[in-house]
PDB file of C-alpha atoms in Angstrom:
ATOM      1  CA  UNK T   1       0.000   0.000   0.000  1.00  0.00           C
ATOM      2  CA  UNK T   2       1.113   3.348  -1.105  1.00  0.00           C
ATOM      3  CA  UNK T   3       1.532   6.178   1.528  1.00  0.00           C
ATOM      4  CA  UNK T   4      -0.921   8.324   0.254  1.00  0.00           C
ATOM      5  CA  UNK T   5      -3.230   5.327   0.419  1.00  0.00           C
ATOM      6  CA  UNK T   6      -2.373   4.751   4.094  1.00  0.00           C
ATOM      7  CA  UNK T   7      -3.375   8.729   4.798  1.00  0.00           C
ATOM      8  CA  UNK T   8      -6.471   8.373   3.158  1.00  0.00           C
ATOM      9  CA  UNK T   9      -7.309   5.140   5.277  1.00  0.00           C
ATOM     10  CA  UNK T  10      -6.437   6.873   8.877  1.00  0.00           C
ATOM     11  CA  UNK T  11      -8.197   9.952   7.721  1.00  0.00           C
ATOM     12  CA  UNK T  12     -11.184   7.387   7.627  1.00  0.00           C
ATOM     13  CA  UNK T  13     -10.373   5.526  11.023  1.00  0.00           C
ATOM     14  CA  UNK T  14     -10.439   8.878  12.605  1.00  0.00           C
ATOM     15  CA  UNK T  15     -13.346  10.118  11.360  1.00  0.00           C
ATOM     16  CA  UNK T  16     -15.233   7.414  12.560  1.00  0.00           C
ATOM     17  CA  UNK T  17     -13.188   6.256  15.754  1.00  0.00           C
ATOM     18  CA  UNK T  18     -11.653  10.059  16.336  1.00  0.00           C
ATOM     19  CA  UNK T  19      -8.880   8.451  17.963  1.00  0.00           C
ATOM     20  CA  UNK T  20      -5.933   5.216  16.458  1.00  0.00           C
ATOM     21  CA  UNK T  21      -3.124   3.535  17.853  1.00  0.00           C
ATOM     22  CA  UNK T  22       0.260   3.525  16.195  1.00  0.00           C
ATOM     23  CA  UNK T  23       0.663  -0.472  17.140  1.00  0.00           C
ATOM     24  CA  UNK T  24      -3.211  -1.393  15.676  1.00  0.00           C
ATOM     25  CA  UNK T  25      -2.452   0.449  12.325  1.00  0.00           C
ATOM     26  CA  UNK T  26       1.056  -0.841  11.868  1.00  0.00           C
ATOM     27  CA  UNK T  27      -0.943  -4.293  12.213  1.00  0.00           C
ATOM     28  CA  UNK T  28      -3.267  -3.312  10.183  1.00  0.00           C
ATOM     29  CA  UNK T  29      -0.618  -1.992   7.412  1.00  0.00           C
ATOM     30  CA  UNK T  30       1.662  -4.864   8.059  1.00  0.00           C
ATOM     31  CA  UNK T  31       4.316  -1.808   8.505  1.00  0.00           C
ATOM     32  CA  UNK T  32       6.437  -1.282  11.005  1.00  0.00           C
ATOM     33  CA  UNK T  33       5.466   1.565  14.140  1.00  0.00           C
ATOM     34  CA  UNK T  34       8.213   3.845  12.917  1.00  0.00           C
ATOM     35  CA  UNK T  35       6.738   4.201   9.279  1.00  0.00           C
ATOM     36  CA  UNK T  36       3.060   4.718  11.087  1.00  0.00           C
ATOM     37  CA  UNK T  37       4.846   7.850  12.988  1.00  0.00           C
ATOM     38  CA  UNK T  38       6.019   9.009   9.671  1.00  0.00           C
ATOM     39  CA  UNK T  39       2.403   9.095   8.737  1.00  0.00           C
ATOM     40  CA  UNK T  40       0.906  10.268  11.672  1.00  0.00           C
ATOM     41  CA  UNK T  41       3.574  13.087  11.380  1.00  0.00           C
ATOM     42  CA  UNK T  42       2.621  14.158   7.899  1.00  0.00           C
ATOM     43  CA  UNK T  43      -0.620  14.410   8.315  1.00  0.00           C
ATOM     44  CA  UNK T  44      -0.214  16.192  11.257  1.00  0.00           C
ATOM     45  CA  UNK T  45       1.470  18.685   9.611  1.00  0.00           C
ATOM     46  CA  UNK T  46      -1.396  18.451   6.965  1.00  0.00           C
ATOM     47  CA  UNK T  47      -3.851  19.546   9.357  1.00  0.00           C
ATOM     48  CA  UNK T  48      -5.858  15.965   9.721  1.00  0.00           C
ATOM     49  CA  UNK T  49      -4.761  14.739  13.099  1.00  0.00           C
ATOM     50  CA  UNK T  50      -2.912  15.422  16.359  1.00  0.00           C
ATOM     51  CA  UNK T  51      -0.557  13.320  17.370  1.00  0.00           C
ATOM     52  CA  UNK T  52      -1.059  11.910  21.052  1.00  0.00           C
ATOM     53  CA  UNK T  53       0.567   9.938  23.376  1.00  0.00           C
ATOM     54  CA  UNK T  54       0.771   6.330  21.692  1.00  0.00           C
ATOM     55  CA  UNK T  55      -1.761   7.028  18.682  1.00  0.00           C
ATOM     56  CA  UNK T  56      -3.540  10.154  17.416  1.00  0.00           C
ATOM     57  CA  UNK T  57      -6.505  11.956  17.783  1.00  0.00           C
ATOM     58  CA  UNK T  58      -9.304  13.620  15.190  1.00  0.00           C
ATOM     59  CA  UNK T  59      -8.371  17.688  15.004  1.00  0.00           C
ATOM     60  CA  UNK T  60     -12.127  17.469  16.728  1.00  0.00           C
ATOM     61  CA  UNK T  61     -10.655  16.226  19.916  1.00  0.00           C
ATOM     62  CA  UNK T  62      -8.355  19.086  20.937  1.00  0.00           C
ATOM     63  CA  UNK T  63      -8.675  19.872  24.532  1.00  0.00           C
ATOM     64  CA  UNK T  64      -9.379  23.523  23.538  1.00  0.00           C
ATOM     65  CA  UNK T  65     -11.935  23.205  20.999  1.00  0.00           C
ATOM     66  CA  UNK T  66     -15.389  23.867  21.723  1.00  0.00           C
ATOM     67  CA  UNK T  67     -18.382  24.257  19.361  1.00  0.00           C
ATOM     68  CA  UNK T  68     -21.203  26.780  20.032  1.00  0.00           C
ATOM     69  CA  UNK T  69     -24.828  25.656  21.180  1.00  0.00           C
ATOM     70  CA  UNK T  70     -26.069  25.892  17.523  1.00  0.00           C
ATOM     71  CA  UNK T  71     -23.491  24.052  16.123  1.00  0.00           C
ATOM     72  CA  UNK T  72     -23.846  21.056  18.491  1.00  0.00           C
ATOM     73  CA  UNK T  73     -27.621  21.219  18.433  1.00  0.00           C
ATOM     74  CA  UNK T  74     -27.712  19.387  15.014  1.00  0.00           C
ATOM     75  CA  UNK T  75     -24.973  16.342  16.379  1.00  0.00           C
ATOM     76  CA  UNK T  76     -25.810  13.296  18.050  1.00  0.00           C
ATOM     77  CA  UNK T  77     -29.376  14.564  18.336  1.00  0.00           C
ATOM     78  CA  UNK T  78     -30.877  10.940  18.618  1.00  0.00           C
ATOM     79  CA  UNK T  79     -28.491   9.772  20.918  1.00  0.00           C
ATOM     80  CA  UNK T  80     -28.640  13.164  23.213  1.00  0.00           C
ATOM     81  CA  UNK T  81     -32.869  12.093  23.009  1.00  0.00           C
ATOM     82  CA  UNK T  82     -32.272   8.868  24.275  1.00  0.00           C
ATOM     83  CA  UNK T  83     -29.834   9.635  27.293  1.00  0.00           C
ATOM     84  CA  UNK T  84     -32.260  12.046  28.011  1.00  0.00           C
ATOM     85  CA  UNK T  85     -35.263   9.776  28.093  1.00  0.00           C
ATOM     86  CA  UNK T  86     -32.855   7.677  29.625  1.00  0.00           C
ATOM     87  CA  UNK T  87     -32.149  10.355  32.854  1.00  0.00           C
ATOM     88  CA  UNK T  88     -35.916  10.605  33.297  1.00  0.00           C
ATOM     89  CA  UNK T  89     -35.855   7.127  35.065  1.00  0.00           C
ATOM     90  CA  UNK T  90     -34.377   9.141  37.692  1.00  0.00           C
ATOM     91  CA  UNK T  91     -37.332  11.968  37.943  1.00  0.00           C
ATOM     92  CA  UNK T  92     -40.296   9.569  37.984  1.00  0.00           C
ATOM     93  CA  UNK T  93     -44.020  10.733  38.177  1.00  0.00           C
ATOM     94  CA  UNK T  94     -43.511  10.276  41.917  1.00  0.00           C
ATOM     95  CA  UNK T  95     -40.775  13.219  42.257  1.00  0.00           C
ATOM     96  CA  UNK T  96     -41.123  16.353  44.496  1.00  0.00           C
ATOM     97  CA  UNK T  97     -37.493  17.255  45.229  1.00  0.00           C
ATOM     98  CA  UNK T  98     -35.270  19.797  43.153  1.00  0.00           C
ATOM     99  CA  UNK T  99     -32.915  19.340  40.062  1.00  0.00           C
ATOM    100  CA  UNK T 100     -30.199  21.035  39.003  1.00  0.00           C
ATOM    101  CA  UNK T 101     -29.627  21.568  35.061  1.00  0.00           C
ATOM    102  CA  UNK T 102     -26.207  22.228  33.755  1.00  0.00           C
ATOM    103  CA  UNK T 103     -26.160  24.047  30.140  1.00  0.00           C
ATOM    104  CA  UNK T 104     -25.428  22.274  26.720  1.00  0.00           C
ATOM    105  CA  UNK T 105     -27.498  20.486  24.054  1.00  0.00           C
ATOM    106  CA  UNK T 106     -27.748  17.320  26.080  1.00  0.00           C
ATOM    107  CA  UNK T 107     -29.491  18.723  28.878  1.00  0.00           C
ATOM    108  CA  UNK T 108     -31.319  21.174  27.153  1.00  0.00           C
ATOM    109  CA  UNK T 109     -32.734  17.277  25.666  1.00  0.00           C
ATOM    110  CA  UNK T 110     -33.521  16.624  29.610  1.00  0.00           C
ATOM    111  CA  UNK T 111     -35.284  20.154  29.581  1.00  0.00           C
ATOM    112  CA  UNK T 112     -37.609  19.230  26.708  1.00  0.00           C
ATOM    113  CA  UNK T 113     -38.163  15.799  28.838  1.00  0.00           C
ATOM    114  CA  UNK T 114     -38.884  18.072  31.604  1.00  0.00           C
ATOM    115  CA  UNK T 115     -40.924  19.767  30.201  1.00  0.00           C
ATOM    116  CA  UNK T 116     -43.462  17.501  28.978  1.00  0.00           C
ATOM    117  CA  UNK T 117     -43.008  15.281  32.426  1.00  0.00           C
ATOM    118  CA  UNK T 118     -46.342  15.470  35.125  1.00  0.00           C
ATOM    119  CA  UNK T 119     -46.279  14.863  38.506  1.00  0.00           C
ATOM    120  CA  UNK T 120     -48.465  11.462  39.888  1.00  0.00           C
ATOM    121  CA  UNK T 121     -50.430  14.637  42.108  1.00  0.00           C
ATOM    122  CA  UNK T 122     -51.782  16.754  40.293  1.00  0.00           C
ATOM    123  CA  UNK T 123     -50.998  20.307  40.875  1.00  0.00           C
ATOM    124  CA  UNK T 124     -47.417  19.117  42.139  1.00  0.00           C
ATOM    125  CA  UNK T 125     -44.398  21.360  41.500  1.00  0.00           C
ATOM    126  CA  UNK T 126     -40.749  20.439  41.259  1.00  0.00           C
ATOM    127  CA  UNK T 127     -37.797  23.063  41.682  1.00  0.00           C
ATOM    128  CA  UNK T 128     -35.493  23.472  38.235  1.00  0.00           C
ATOM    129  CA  UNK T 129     -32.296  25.252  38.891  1.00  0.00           C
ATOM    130  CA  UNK T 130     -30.190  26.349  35.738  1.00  0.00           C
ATOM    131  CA  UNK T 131     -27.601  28.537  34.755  1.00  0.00           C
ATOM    132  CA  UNK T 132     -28.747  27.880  30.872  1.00  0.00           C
ATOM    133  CA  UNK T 133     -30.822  30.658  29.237  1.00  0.00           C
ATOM    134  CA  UNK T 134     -32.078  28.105  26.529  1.00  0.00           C
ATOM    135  CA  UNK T 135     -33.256  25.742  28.734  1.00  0.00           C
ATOM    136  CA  UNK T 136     -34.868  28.461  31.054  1.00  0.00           C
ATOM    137  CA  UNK T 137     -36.473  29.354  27.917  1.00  0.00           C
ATOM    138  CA  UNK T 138     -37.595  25.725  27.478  1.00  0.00           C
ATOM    139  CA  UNK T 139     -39.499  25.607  31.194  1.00  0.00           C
ATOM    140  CA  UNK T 140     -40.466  29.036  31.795  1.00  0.00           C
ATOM    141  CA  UNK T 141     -43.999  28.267  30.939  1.00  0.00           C
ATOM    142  CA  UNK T 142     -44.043  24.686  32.928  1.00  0.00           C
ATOM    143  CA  UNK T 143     -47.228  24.608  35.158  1.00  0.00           C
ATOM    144  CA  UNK T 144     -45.394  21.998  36.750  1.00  0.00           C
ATOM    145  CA  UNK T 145     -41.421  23.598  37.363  1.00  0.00           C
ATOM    146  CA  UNK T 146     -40.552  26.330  39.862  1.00  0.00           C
ATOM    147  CA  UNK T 147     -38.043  27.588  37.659  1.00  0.00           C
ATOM    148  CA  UNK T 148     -34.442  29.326  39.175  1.00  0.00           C
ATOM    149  CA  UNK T 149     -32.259  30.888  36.717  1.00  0.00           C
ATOM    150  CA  UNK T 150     -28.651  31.353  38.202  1.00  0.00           C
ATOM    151  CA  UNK T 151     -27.268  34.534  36.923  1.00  0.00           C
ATOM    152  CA  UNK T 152     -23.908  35.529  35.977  1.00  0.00           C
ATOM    153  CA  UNK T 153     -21.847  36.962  33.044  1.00  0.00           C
ATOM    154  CA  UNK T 154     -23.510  34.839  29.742  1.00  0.00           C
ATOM    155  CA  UNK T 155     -20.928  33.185  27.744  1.00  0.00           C
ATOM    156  CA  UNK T 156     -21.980  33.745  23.977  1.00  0.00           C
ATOM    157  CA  UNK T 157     -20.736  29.896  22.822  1.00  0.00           C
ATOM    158  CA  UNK T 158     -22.629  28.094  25.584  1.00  0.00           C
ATOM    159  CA  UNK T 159     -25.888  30.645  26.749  1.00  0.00           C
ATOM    160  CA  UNK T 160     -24.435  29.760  30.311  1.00  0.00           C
ATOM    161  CA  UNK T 161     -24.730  31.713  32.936  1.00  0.00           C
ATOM    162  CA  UNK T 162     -20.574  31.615  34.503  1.00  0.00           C
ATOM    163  CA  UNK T 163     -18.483  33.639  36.726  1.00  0.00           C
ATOM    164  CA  UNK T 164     -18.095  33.856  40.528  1.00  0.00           C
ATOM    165  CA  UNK T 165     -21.541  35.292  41.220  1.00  0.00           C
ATOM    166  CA  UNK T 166     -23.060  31.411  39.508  1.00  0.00           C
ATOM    167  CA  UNK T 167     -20.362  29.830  41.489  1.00  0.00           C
ATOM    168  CA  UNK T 168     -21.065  31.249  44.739  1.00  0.00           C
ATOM    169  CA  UNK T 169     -25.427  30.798  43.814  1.00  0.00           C
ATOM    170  CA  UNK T 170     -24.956  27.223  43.637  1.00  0.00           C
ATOM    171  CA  UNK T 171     -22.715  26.648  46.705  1.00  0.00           C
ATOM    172  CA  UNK T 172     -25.707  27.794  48.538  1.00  0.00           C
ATOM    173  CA  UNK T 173     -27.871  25.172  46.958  1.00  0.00           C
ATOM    174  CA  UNK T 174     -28.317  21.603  47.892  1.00  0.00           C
ATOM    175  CA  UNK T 175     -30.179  20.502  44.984  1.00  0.00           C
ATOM    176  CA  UNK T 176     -31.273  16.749  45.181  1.00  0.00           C
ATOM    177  CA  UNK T 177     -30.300  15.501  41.745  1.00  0.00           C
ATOM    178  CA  UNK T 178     -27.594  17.535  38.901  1.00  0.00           C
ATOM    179  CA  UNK T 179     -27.930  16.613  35.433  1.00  0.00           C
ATOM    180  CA  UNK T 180     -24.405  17.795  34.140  1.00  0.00           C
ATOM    181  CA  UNK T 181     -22.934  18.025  30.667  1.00  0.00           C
ATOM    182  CA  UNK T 182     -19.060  17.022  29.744  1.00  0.00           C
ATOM    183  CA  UNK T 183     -16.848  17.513  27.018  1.00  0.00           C
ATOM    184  CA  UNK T 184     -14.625  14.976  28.181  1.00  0.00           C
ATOM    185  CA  UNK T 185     -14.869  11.565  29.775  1.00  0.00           C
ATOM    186  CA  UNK T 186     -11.869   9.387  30.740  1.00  0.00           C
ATOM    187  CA  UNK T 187     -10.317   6.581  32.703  1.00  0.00           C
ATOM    188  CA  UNK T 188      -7.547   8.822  33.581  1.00  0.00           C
ATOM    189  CA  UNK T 189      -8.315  12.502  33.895  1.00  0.00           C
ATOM    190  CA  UNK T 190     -11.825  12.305  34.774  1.00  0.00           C
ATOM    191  CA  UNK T 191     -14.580  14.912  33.805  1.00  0.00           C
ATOM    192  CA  UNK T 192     -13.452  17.779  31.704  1.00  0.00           C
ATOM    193  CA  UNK T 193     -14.718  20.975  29.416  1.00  0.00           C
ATOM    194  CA  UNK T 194     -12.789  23.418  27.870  1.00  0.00           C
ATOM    195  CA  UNK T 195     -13.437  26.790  29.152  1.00  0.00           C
ATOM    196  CA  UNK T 196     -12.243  27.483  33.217  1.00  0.00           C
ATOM    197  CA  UNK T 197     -15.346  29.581  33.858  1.00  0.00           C
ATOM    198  CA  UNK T 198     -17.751  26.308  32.724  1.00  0.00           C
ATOM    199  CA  UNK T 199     -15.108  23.625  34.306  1.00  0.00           C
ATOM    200  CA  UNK T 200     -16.244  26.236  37.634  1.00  0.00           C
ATOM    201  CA  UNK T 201     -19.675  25.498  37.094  1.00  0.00           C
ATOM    202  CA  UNK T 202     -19.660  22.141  36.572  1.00  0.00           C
ATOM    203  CA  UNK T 203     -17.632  21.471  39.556  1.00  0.00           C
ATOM    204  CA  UNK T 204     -20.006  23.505  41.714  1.00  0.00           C
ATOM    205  CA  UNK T 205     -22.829  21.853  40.914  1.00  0.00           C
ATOM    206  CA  UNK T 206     -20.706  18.249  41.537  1.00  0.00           C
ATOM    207  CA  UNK T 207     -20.079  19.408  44.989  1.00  0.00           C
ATOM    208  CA  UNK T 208     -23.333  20.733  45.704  1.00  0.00           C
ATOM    209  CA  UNK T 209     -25.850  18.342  44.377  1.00  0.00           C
ATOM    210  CA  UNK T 210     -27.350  14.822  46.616  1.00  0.00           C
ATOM    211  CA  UNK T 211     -26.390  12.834  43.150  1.00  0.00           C
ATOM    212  CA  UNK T 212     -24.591  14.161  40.703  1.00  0.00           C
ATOM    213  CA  UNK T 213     -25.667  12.578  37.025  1.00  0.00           C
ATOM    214  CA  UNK T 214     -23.250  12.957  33.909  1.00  0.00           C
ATOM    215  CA  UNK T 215     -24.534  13.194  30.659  1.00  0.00           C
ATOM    216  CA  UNK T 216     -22.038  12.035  27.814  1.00  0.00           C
ATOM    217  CA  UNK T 217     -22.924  10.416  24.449  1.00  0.00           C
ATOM    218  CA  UNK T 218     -20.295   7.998  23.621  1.00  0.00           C
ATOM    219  CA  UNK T 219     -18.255  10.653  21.217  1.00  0.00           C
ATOM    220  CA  UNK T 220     -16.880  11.619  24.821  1.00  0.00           C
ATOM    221  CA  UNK T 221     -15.518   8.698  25.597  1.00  0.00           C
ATOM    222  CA  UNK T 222     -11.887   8.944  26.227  1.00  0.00           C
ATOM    223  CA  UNK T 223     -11.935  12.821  25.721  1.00  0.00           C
ATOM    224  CA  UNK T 224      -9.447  14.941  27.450  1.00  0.00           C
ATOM    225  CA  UNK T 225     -10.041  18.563  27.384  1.00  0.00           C
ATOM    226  CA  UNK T 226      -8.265  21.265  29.002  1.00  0.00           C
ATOM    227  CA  UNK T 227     -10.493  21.458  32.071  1.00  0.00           C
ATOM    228  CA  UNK T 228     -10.543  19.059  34.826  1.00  0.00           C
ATOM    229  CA  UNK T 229     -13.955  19.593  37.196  1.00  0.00           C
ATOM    230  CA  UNK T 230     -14.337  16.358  38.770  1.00  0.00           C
ATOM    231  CA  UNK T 231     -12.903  13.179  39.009  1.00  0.00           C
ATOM    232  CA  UNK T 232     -14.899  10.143  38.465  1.00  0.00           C
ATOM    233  CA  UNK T 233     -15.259   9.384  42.245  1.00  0.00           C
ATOM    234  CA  UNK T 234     -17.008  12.904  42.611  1.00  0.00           C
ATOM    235  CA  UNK T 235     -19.603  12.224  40.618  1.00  0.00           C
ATOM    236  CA  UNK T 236     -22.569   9.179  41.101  1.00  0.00           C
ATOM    237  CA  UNK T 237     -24.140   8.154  37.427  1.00  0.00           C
ATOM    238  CA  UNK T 238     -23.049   8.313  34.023  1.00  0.00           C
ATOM    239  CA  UNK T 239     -25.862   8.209  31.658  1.00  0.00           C
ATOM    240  CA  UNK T 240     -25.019   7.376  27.554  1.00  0.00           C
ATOM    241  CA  UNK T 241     -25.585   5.767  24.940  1.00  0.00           C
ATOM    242  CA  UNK T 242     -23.256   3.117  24.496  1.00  0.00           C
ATOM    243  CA  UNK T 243     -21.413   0.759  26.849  1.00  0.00           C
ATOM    244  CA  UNK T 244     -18.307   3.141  27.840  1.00  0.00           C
ATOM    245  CA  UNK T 245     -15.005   0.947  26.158  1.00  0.00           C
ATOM    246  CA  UNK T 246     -13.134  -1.487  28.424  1.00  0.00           C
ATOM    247  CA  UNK T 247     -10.572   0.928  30.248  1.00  0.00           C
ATOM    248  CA  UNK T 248     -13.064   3.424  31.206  1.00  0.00           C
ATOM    249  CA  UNK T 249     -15.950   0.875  32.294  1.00  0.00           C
ATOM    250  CA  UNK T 250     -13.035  -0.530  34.699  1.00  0.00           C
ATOM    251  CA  UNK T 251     -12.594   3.124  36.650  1.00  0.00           C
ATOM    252  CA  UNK T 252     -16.050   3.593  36.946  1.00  0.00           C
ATOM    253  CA  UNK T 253     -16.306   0.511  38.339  1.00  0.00           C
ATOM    254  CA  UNK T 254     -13.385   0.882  40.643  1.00  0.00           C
ATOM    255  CA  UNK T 255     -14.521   4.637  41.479  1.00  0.00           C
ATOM    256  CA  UNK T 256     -18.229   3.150  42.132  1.00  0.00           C
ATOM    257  CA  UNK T 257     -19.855   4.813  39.482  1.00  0.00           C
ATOM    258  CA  UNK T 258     -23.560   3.739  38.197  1.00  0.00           C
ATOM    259  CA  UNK T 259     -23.581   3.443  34.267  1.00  0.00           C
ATOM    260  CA  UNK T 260     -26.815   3.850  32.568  1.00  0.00           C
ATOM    261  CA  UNK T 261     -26.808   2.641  28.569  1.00  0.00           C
ATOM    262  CA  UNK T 262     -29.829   4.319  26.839  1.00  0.00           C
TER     263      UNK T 262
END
C-alpha cells in the first residue's frame, strides 16, 4: 500500500473512531510503528490529526476546541434524546425534590423531557435550577417547574450563565439531583470541558448536588479537554448511549460509578 493510500485510510479511522493507535495500524498496514509515525507526522502537519501519546486523535478532539450551542444542536441529536429519556428514570411521576440543570445540548434534551413530564399529584411542582438561558427558555412556561435561573456573566458559545456570582449561587444550593454536561470523559483525567469559567460550574454543581448525574454520548468517551472539574469518584451516574469501552468501564467501576446505557 502506497503512503498516500495509508493517509487516506487513517483519515477514515479517525473520522469514525476520532482516535488510532500507532501499534493497531502498523498491524493493520503490516508496517512497522516507525513508518506509522512518519504518517501520523505528515498528516499532522497536513492539518488531519494530532498526534497523542501512543496514537492520534481527530483535530475534533483538541482539549481547547469547543463548538457553540447551535453548532452542536444538530450532532448526536438521537443519541442526546435517548440519554435524556434515559435520565428521566431518575425523575419519575412520583418526584417532588429539586434538580439542578447544567447548560449544553444534552441537557437542554432533559429540559424538553422536563418539560413535557407530570407529577403522579396533580398540581405538584418540582424546583429546576439552571444557569442555561435556553433551557430556562424551554421551562419558563411549565405549570409543573418552579423555575431558578442562576445569573452571571452569559458566555456567547454556551448561553451559560458563569463567573463567581453562579459559582457562589450554587454553593448555597443543595439541589437533590444535577444533570451535568461534559466535554470529556476518561479513565484517567476524569470529567473535563474546555473553558475554566464552565469547568467552575460544573464542579459547583458536583459538589453541591445529593447525586450528581453525567450526561455524555459515547463521542466523549476517552476525551481529554483542558479542564478538569471532577474526578470520576465525585460524581454518582453516568448516563449514555453506548457501553463506555473497556478501560473506562473498569474506573467507573473501581470509582463506584452507576452506568446507565440508553
Amino acid at each position: 500500500m502506497y503512503a498516500t493510500e495509508r493517509h487516506d485510510a487513517i483519515a477514515a479511522a479517525l473520522q469514525t473512531a476520532g482516535r488510532v493507535s500507532v501499534t493497531d495500524l502498523a498491524a493493520h498496514f503490516d508496517v512497522t510503528t516507525e513508518t506509522v509515525r512518519r504518517d501520523l507526522d505528515a498528516l499532522e502537519q497536513a492539518g488531519v490529526l494530532r498526534r497523542v501519546h501512543g496514537g492520534a486523535v481527530s483535530v475534533e478532539r483538541s482539549s481547547l476546541v469547543e463548538l457553540s450551542v447551535a453548532e452542536r444542536e444538530g450532532q448526536h441529536g438521537r443519541e442526546k434524546t435517548a440519554i435524556a429519556r434515559a435520565a428521566m428514570r431518575l425523575v419519575p411521576p412520583t418526584f417532588t425534590g429539586s434538580i439542578a440543570l447544567d447548560a449544553g445540548t444534552t441537557s437542554g434534551a432533559v429540559a424538553a423531557e422536563l418539560a413535557r413530564w407530570q407529577p403522579e399529584r396533580a398540581g405538584a411542582t418540582i424546583t429546576v435550577i439552571t444557569n442555561s438561558v435556553p433551557i430556562a427558555s424551554t421551562l419558563q412556561h411549565s405549570d409543573h417547574v418552579e423555575l431558578h435561573l442562576l445569573g452571571g456573566r452569559v458566555r456567547g458559545v454556551t448561553s451559560a450563565a458563569v463567573g463567581t456570582a453562579t459559582v457562589d449561587q450554587i454553593g448555597a444550593l443543595r439541589p437533590d439531583v444535577a444533570f451535568i454536561g461534559t466535554n470529556g470523559l476518561s479513565a484517567g483525567f476524569g470529567l473535563s470541558t474546555p473553558d475554566e469559567y464552565e469547568a467552575a460550574v460544573k464542579a459547583a454543581y458536583v459538589l453541591a448536588a445529593r447525586r450528581s448525574v453525567v450526561l455524555a454520548d459515547a463521542a466523549k468517551h476517552g476525551v481529554e479537554a483542558l479542564m478538569r472539574f471532577a474526578r470520576l469518584d465525585e460524581i454518582d451516574t453516568v448516563v449514555t448511549d453506548q457501553a463506555p469501552p473497556a478501560d473506562l468501564a473498569r474506573a467507573l467501576a473501581d470509582a463506584d460509578v452507576e452506568v446507565v446505557v440508553a
